[in-house]
mmCIF file with all atom_site columns, C-alpha atoms and ligand atoms in Angstrom:
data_model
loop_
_atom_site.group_PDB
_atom_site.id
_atom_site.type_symbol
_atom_site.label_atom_id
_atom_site.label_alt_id
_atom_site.label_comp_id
_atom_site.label_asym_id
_atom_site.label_entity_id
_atom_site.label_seq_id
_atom_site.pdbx_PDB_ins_code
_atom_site.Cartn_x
_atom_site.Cartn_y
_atom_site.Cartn_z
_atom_site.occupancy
_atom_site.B_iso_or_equiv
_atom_site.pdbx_formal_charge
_atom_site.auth_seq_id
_atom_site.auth_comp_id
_atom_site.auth_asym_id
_atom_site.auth_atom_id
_atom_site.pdbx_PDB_model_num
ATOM   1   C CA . UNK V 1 1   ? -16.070 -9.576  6.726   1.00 40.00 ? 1   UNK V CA 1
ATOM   2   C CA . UNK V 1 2   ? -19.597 -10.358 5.562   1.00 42.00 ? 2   UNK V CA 1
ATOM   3   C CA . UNK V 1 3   ? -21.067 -6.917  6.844   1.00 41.00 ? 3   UNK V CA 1
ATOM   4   C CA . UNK V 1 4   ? -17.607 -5.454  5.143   1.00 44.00 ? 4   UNK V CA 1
ATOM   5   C CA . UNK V 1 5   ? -18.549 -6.865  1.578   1.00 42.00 ? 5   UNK V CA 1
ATOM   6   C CA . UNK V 1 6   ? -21.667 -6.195  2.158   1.00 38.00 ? 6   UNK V CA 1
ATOM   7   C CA . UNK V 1 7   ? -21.148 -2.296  2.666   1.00 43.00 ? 7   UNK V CA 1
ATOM   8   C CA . UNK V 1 8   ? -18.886 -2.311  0.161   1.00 44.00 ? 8   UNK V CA 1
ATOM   9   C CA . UNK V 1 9   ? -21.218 -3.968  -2.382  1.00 44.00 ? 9   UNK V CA 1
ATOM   10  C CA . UNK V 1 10  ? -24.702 -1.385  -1.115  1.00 42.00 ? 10  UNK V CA 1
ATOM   11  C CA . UNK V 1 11  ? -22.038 1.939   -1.104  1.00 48.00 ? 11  UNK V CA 1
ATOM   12  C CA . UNK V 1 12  ? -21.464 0.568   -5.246  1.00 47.00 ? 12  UNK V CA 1
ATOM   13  C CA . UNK V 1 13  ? -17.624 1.102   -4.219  1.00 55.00 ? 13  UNK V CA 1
ATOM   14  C CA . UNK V 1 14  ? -17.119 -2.329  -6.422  1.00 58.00 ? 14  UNK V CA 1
ATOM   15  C CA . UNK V 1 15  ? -13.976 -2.368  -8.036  1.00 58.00 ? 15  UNK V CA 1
ATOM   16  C CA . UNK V 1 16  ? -13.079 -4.100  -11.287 1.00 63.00 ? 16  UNK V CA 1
ATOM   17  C CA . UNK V 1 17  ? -10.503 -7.068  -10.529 1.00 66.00 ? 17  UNK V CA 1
ATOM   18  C CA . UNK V 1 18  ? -7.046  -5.262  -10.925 1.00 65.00 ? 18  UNK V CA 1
ATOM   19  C CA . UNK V 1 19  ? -4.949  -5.965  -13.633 1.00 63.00 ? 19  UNK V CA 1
ATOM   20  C CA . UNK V 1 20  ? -2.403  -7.973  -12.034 1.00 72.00 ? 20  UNK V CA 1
ATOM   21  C CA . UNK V 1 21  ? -1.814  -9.675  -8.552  1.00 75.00 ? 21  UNK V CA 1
ATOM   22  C CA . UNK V 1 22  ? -1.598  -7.033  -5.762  1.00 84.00 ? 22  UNK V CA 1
ATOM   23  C CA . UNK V 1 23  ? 1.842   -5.714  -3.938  1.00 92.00 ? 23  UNK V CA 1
ATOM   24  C CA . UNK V 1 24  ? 5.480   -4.990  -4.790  1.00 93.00 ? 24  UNK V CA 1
ATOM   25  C CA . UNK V 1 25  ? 7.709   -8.006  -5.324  1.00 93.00 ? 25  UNK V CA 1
ATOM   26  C CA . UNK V 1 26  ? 11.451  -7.088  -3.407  1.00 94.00 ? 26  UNK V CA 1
ATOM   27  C CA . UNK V 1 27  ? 14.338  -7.617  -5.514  1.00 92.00 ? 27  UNK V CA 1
ATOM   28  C CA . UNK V 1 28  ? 13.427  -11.088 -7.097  1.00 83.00 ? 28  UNK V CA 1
ATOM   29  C CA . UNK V 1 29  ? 10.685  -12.013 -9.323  1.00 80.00 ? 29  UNK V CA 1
ATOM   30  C CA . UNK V 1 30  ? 8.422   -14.860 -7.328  1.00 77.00 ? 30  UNK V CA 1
ATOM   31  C CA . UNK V 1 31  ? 9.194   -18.035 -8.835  1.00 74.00 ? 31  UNK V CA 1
ATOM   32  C CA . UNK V 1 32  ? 6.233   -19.540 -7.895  1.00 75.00 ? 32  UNK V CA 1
ATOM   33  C CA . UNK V 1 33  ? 6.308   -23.444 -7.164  1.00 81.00 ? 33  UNK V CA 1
ATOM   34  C CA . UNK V 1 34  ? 9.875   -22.645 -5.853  1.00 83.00 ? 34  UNK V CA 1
ATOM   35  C CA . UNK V 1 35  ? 9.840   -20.348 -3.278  1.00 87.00 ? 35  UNK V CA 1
ATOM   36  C CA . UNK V 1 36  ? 7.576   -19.820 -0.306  1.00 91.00 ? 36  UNK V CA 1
ATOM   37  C CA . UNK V 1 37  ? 6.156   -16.238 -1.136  1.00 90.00 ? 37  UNK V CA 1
ATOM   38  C CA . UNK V 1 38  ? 6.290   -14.202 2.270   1.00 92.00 ? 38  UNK V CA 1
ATOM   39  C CA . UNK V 1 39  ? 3.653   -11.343 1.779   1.00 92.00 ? 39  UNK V CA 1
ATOM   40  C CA . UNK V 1 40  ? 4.050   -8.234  4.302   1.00 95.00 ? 40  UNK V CA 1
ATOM   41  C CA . UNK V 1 41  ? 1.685   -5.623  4.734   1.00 95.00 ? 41  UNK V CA 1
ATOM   42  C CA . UNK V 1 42  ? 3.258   -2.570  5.992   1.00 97.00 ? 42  UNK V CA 1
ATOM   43  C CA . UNK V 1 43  ? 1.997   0.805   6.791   1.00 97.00 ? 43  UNK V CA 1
ATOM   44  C CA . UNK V 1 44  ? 4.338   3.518   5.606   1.00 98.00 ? 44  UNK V CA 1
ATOM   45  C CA . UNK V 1 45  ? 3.682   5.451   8.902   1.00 97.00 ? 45  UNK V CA 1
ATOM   46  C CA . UNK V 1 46  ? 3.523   2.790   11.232  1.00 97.00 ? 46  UNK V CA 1
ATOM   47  C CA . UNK V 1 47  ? 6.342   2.066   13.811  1.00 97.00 ? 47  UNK V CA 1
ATOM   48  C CA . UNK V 1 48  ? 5.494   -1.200  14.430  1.00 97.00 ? 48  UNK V CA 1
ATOM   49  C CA . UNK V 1 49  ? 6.210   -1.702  10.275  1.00 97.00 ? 49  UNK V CA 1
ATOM   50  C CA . UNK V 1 50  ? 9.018   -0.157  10.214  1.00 98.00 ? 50  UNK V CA 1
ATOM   51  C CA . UNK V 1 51  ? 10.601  -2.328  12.727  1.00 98.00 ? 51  UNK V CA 1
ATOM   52  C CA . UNK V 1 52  ? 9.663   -5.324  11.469  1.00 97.00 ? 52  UNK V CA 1
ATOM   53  C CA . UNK V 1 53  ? 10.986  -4.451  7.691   1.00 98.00 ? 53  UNK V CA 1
ATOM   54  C CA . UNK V 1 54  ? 14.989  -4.754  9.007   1.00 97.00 ? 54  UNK V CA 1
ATOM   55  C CA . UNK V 1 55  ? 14.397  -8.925  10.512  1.00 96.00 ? 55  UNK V CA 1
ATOM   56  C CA . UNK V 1 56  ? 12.473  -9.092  7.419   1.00 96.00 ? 56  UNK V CA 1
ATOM   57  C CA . UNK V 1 57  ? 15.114  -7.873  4.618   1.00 96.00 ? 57  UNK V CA 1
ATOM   58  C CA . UNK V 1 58  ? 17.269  -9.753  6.743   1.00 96.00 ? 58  UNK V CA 1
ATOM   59  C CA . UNK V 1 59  ? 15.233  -12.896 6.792   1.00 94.00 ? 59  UNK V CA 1
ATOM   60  C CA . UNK V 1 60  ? 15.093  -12.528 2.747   1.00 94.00 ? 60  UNK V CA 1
ATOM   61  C CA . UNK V 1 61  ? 18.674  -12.424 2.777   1.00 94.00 ? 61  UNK V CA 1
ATOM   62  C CA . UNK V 1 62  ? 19.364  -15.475 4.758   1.00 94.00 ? 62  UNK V CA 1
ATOM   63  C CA . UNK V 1 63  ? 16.748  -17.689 3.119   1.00 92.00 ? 63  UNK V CA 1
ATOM   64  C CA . UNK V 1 64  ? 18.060  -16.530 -0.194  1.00 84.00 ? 64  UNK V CA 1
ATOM   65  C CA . UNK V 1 65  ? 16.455  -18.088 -3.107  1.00 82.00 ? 65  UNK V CA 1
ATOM   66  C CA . UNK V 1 66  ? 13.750  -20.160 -1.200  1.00 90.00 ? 66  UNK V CA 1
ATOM   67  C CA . UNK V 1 67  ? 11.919  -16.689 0.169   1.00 91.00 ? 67  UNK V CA 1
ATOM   68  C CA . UNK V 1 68  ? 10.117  -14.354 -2.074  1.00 91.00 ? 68  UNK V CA 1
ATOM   69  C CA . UNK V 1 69  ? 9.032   -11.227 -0.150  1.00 94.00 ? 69  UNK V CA 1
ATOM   70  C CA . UNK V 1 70  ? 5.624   -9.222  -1.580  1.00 93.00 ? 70  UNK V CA 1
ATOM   71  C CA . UNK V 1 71  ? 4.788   -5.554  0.295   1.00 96.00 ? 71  UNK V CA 1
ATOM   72  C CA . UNK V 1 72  ? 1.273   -4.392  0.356   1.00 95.00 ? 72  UNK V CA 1
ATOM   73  C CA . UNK V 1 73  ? 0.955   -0.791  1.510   1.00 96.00 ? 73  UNK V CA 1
ATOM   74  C CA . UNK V 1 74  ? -1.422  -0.531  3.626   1.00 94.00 ? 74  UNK V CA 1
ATOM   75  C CA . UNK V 1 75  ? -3.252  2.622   5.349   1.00 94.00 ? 75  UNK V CA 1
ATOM   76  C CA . UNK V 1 76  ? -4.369  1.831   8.991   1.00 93.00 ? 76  UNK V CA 1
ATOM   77  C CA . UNK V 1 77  ? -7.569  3.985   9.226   1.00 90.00 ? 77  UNK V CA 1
ATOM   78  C CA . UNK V 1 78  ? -5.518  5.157   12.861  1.00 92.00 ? 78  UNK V CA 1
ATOM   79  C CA . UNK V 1 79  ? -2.515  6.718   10.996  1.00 94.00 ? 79  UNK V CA 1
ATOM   80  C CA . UNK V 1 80  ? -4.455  9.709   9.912   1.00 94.00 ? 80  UNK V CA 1
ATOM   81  C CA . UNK V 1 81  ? -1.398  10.636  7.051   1.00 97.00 ? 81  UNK V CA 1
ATOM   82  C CA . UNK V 1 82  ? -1.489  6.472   5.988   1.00 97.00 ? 82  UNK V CA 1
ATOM   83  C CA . UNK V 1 83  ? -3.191  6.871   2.919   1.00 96.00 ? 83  UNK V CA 1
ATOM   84  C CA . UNK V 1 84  ? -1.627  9.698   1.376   1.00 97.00 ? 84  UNK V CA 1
ATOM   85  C CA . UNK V 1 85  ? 1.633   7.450   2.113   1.00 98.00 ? 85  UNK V CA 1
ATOM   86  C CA . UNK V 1 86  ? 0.503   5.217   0.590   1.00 97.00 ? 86  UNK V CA 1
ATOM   87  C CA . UNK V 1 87  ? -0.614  6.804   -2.646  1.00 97.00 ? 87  UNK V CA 1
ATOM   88  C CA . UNK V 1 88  ? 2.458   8.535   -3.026  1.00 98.00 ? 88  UNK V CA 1
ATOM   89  C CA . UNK V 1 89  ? 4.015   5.372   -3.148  1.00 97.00 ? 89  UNK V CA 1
ATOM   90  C CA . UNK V 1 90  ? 1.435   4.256   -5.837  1.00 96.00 ? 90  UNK V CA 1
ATOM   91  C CA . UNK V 1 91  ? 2.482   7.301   -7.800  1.00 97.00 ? 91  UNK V CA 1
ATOM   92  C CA . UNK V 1 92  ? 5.789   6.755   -7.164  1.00 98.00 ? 92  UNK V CA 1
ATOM   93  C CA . UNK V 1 93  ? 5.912   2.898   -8.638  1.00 96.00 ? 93  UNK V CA 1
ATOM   94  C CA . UNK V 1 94  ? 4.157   4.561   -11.502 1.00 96.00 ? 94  UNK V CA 1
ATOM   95  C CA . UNK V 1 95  ? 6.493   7.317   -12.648 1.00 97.00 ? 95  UNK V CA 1
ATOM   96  C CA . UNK V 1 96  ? 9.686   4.894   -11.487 1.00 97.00 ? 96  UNK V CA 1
ATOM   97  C CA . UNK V 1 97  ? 9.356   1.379   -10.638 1.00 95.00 ? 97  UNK V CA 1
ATOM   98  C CA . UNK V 1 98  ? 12.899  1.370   -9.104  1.00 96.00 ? 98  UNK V CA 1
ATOM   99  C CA . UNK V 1 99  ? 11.744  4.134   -6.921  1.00 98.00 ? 99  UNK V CA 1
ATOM   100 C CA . UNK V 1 100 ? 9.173   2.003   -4.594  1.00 98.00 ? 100 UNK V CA 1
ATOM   101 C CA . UNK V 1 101 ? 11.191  0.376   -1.788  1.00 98.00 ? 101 UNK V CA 1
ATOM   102 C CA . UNK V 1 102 ? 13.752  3.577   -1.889  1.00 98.00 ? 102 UNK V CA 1
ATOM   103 C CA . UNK V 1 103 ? 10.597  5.766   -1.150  1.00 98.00 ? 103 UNK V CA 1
ATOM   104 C CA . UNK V 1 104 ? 9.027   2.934   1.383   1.00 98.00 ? 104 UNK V CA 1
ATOM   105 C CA . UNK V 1 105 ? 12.553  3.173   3.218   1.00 98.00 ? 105 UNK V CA 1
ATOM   106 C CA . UNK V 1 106 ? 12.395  6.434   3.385   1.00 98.00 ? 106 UNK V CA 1
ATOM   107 C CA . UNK V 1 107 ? 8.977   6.691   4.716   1.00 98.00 ? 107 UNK V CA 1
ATOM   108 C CA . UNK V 1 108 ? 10.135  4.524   7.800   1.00 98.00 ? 108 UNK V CA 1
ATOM   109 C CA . UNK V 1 109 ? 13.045  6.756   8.039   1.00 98.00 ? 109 UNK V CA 1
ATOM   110 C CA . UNK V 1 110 ? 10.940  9.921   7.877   1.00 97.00 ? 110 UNK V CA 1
ATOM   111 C CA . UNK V 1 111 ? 7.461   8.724   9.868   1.00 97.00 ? 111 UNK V CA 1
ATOM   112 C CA . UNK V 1 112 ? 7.711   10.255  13.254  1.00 97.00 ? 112 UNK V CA 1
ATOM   113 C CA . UNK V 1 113 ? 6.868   14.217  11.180  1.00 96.00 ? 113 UNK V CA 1
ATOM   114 C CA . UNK V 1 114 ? 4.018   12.053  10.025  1.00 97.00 ? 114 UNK V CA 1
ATOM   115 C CA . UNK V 1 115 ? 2.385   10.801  12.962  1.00 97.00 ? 115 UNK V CA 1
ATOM   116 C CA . UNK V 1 116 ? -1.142  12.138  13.522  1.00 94.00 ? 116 UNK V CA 1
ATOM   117 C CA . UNK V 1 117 ? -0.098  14.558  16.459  1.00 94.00 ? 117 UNK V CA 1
ATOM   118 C CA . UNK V 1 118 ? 2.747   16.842  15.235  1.00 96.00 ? 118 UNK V CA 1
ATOM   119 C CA . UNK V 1 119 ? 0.845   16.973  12.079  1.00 96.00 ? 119 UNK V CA 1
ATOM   120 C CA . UNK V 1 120 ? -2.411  17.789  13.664  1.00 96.00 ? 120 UNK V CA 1
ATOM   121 C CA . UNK V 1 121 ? -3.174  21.759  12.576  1.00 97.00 ? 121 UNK V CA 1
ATOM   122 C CA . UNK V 1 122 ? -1.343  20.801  8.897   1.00 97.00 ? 122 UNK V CA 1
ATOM   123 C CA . UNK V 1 123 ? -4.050  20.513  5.853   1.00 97.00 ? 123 UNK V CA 1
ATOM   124 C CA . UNK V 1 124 ? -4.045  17.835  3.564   1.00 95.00 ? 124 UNK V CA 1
ATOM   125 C CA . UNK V 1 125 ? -2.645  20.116  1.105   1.00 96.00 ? 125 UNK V CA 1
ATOM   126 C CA . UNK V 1 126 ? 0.584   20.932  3.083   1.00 97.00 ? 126 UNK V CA 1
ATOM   127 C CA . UNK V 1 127 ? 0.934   17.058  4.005   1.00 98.00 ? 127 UNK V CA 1
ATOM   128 C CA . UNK V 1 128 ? 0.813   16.341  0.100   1.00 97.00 ? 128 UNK V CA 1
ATOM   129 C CA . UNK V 1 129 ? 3.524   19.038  -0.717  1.00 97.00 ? 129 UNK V CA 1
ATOM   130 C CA . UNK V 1 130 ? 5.548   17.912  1.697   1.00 98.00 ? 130 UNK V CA 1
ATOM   131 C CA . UNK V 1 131 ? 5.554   13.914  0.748   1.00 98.00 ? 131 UNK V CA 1
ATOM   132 C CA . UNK V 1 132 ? 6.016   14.791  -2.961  1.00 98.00 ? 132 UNK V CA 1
ATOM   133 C CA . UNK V 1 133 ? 8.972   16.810  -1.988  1.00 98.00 ? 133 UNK V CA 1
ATOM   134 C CA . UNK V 1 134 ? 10.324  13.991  0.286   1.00 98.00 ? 134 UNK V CA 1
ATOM   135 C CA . UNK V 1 135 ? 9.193   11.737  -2.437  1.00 98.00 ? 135 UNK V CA 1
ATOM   136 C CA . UNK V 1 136 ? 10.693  13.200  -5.746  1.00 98.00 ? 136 UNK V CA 1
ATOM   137 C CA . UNK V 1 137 ? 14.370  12.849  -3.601  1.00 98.00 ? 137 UNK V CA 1
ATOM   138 C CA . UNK V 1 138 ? 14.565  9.197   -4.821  1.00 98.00 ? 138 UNK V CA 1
ATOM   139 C CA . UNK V 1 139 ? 11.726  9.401   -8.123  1.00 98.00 ? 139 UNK V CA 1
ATOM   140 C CA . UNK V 1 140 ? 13.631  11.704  -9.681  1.00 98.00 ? 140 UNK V CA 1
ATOM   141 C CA . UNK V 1 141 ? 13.186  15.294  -9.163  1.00 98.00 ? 141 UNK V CA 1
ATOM   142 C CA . UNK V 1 142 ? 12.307  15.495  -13.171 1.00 98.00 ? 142 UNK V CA 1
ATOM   143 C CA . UNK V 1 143 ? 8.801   13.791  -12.400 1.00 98.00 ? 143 UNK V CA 1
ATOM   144 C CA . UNK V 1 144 ? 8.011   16.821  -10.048 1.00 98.00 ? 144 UNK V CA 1
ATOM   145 C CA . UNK V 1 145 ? 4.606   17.887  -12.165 1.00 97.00 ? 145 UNK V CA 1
ATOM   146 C CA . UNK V 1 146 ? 3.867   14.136  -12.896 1.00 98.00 ? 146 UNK V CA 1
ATOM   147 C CA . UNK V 1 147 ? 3.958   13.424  -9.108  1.00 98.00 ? 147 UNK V CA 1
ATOM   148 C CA . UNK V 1 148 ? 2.061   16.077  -8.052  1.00 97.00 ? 148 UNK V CA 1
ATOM   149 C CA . UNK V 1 149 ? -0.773  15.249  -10.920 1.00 97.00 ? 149 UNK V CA 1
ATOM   150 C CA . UNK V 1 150 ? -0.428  11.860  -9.320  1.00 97.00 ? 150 UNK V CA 1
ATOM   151 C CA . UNK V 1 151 ? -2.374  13.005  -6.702  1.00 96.00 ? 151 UNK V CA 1
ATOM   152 C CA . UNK V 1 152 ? -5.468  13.747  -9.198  1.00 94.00 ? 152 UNK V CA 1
ATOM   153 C CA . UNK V 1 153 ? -5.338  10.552  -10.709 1.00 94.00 ? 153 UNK V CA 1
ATOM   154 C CA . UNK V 1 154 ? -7.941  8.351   -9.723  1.00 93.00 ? 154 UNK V CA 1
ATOM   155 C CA . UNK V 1 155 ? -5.736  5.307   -10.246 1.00 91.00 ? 155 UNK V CA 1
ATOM   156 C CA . UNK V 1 156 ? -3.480  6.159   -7.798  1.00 91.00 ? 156 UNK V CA 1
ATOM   157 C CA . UNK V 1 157 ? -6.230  6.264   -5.409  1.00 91.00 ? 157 UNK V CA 1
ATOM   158 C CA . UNK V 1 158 ? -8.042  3.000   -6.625  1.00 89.00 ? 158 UNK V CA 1
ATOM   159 C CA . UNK V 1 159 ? -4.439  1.438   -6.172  1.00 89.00 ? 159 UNK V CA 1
ATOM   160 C CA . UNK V 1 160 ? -3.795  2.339   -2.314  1.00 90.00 ? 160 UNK V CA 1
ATOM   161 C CA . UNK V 1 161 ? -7.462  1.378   -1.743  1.00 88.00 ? 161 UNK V CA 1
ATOM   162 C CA . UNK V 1 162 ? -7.071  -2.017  -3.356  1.00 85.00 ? 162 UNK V CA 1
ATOM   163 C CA . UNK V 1 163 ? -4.016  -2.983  -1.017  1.00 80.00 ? 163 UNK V CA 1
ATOM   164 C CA . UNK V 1 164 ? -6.136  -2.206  1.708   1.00 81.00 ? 164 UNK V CA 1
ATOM   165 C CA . UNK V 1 165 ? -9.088  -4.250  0.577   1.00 81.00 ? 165 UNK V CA 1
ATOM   166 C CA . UNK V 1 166 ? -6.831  -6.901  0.463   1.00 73.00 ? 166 UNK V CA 1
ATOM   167 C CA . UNK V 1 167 ? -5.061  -6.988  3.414   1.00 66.00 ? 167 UNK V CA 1
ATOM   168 C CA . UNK V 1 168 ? -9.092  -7.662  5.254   1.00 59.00 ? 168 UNK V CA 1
ATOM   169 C CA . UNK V 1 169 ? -10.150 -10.350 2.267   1.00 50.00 ? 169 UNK V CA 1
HETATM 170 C C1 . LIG M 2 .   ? 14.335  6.034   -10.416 1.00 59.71 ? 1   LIG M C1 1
HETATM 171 O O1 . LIG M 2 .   ? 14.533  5.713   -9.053  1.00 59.71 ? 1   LIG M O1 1
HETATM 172 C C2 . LIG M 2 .   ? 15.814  5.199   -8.752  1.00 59.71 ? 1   LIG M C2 1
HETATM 173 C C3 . LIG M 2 .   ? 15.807  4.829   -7.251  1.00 59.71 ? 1   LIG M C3 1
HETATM 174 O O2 . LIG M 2 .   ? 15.567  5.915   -6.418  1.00 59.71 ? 1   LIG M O2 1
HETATM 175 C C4 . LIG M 2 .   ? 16.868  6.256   -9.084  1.00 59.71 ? 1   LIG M C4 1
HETATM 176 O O3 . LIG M 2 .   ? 18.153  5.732   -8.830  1.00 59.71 ? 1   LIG M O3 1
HETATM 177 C C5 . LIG M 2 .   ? 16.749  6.673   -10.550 1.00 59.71 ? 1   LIG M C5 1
HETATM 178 O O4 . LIG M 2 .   ? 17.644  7.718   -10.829 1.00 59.71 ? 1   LIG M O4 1
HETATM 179 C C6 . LIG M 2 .   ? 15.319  7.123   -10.855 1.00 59.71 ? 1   LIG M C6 1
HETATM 180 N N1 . LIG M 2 .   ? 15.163  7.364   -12.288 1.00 59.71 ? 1   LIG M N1 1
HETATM 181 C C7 . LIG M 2 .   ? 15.032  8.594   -12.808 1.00 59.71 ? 1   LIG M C7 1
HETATM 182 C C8 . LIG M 2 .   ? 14.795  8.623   -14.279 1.00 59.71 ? 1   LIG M C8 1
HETATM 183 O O5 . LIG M 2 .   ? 15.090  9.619   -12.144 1.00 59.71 ? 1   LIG M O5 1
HETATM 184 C C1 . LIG M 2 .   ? -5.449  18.709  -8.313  1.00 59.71 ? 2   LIG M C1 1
HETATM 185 O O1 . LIG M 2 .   ? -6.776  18.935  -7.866  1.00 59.71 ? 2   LIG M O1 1
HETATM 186 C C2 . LIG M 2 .   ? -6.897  20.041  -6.982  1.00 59.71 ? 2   LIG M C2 1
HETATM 187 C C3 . LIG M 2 .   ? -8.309  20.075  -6.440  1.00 59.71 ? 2   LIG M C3 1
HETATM 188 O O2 . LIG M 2 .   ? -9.253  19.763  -7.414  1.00 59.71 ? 2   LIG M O2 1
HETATM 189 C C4 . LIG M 2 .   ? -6.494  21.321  -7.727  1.00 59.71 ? 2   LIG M C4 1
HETATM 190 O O3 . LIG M 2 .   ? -6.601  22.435  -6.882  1.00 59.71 ? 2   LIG M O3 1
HETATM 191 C C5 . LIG M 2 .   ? -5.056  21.168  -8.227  1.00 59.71 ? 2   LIG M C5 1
HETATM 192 O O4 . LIG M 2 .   ? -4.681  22.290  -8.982  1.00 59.71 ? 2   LIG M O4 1
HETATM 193 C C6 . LIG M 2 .   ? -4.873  19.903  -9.054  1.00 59.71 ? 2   LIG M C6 1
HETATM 194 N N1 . LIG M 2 .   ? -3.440  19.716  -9.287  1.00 59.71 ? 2   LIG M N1 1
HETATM 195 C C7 . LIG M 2 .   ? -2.934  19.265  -10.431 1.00 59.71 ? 2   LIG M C7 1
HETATM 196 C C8 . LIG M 2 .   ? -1.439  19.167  -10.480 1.00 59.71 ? 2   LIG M C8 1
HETATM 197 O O5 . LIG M 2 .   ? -3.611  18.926  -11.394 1.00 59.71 ? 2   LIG M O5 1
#
């Protein structure tokens, strides 16, 4: 972790301290002091995430009221369409709050097209098109030239690092 700050630190990729506490909150607002605060970090294009988000929404409902349940998306450097996942849900959280956990369900729904072999000989570009389209299903097809700007917007991109970061600090 050292070397990791470290090469973060020398390669100036510093961030400022974001403006609020990382992740997506499910359902409830944390109420902290009186629940224990359960934070998952899932990878939209991971099966091992996806499998584990059904015990977990389940494990939310049974505990209900003592369990708060936080989501980091988070980009395993394997999962060669990860961070684009992950950024669209950024974008998406932007343009339509309600429209995270619709979008992260959808991702696990959706992931096998995503894996890094069938999408092997696709560009970046044609990966992008396609999540915005899957995406803008549960945005709101209305924020179809906001998403895709999205996609320029450093933000976005600072966001989907900074759930990474976190996930190793
Ligand atoms: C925002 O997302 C929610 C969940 O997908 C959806 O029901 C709602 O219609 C969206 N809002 C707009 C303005 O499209
Ligand atoms: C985003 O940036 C790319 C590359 O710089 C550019 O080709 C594209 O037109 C831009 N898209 C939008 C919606 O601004």
């Amino acid at each position: 972790m050292i070397l990791f700050l470290c090469f973060s630190l020398c390669k100036s990729q510093l961030h400022p301290i974001p403006a609020k506490i990382d992740g997506f909150v499910y359902k409830k607002p944390i109420v902290w002091g009186e629940s224990v605060v359960v934070e998952a970090f899932l990878d939209p294009v991971c099966s091992d995430s996806r499998d584990s988000w059904l015990p977990l929404k389940q494990a939310f409902d049974y505990y209900s009221g003592q369990l708060s349940l936080v989501v980091h998306p988070v980009p395993m450097p394997y999962h060669s369409n990860s961070f684009t996942a992950c950024r669209s849900l950024h974008i998406a959280n932007k343009l339509n709050s309600s429209s995270f956990y619709p979008l992260l369900e959808l991702f696990f729904e959706t992931q096998e097209k995503y894996y890094s072999a069938p999408t092997y000989g696709l560009s970046r570009a044609i990966i992008v098109a396609d999540m915005t389209k899957l995406a803008l299903t549960v945005v709101g097809e209305s924020f179809s030239t906001a998403f895709q700007s999205g996609f320029n917007d450093s933000s976005t991109d600072r966001a989907a690092r900074i759930s990474f970061k976190v996930r190793i600090i």
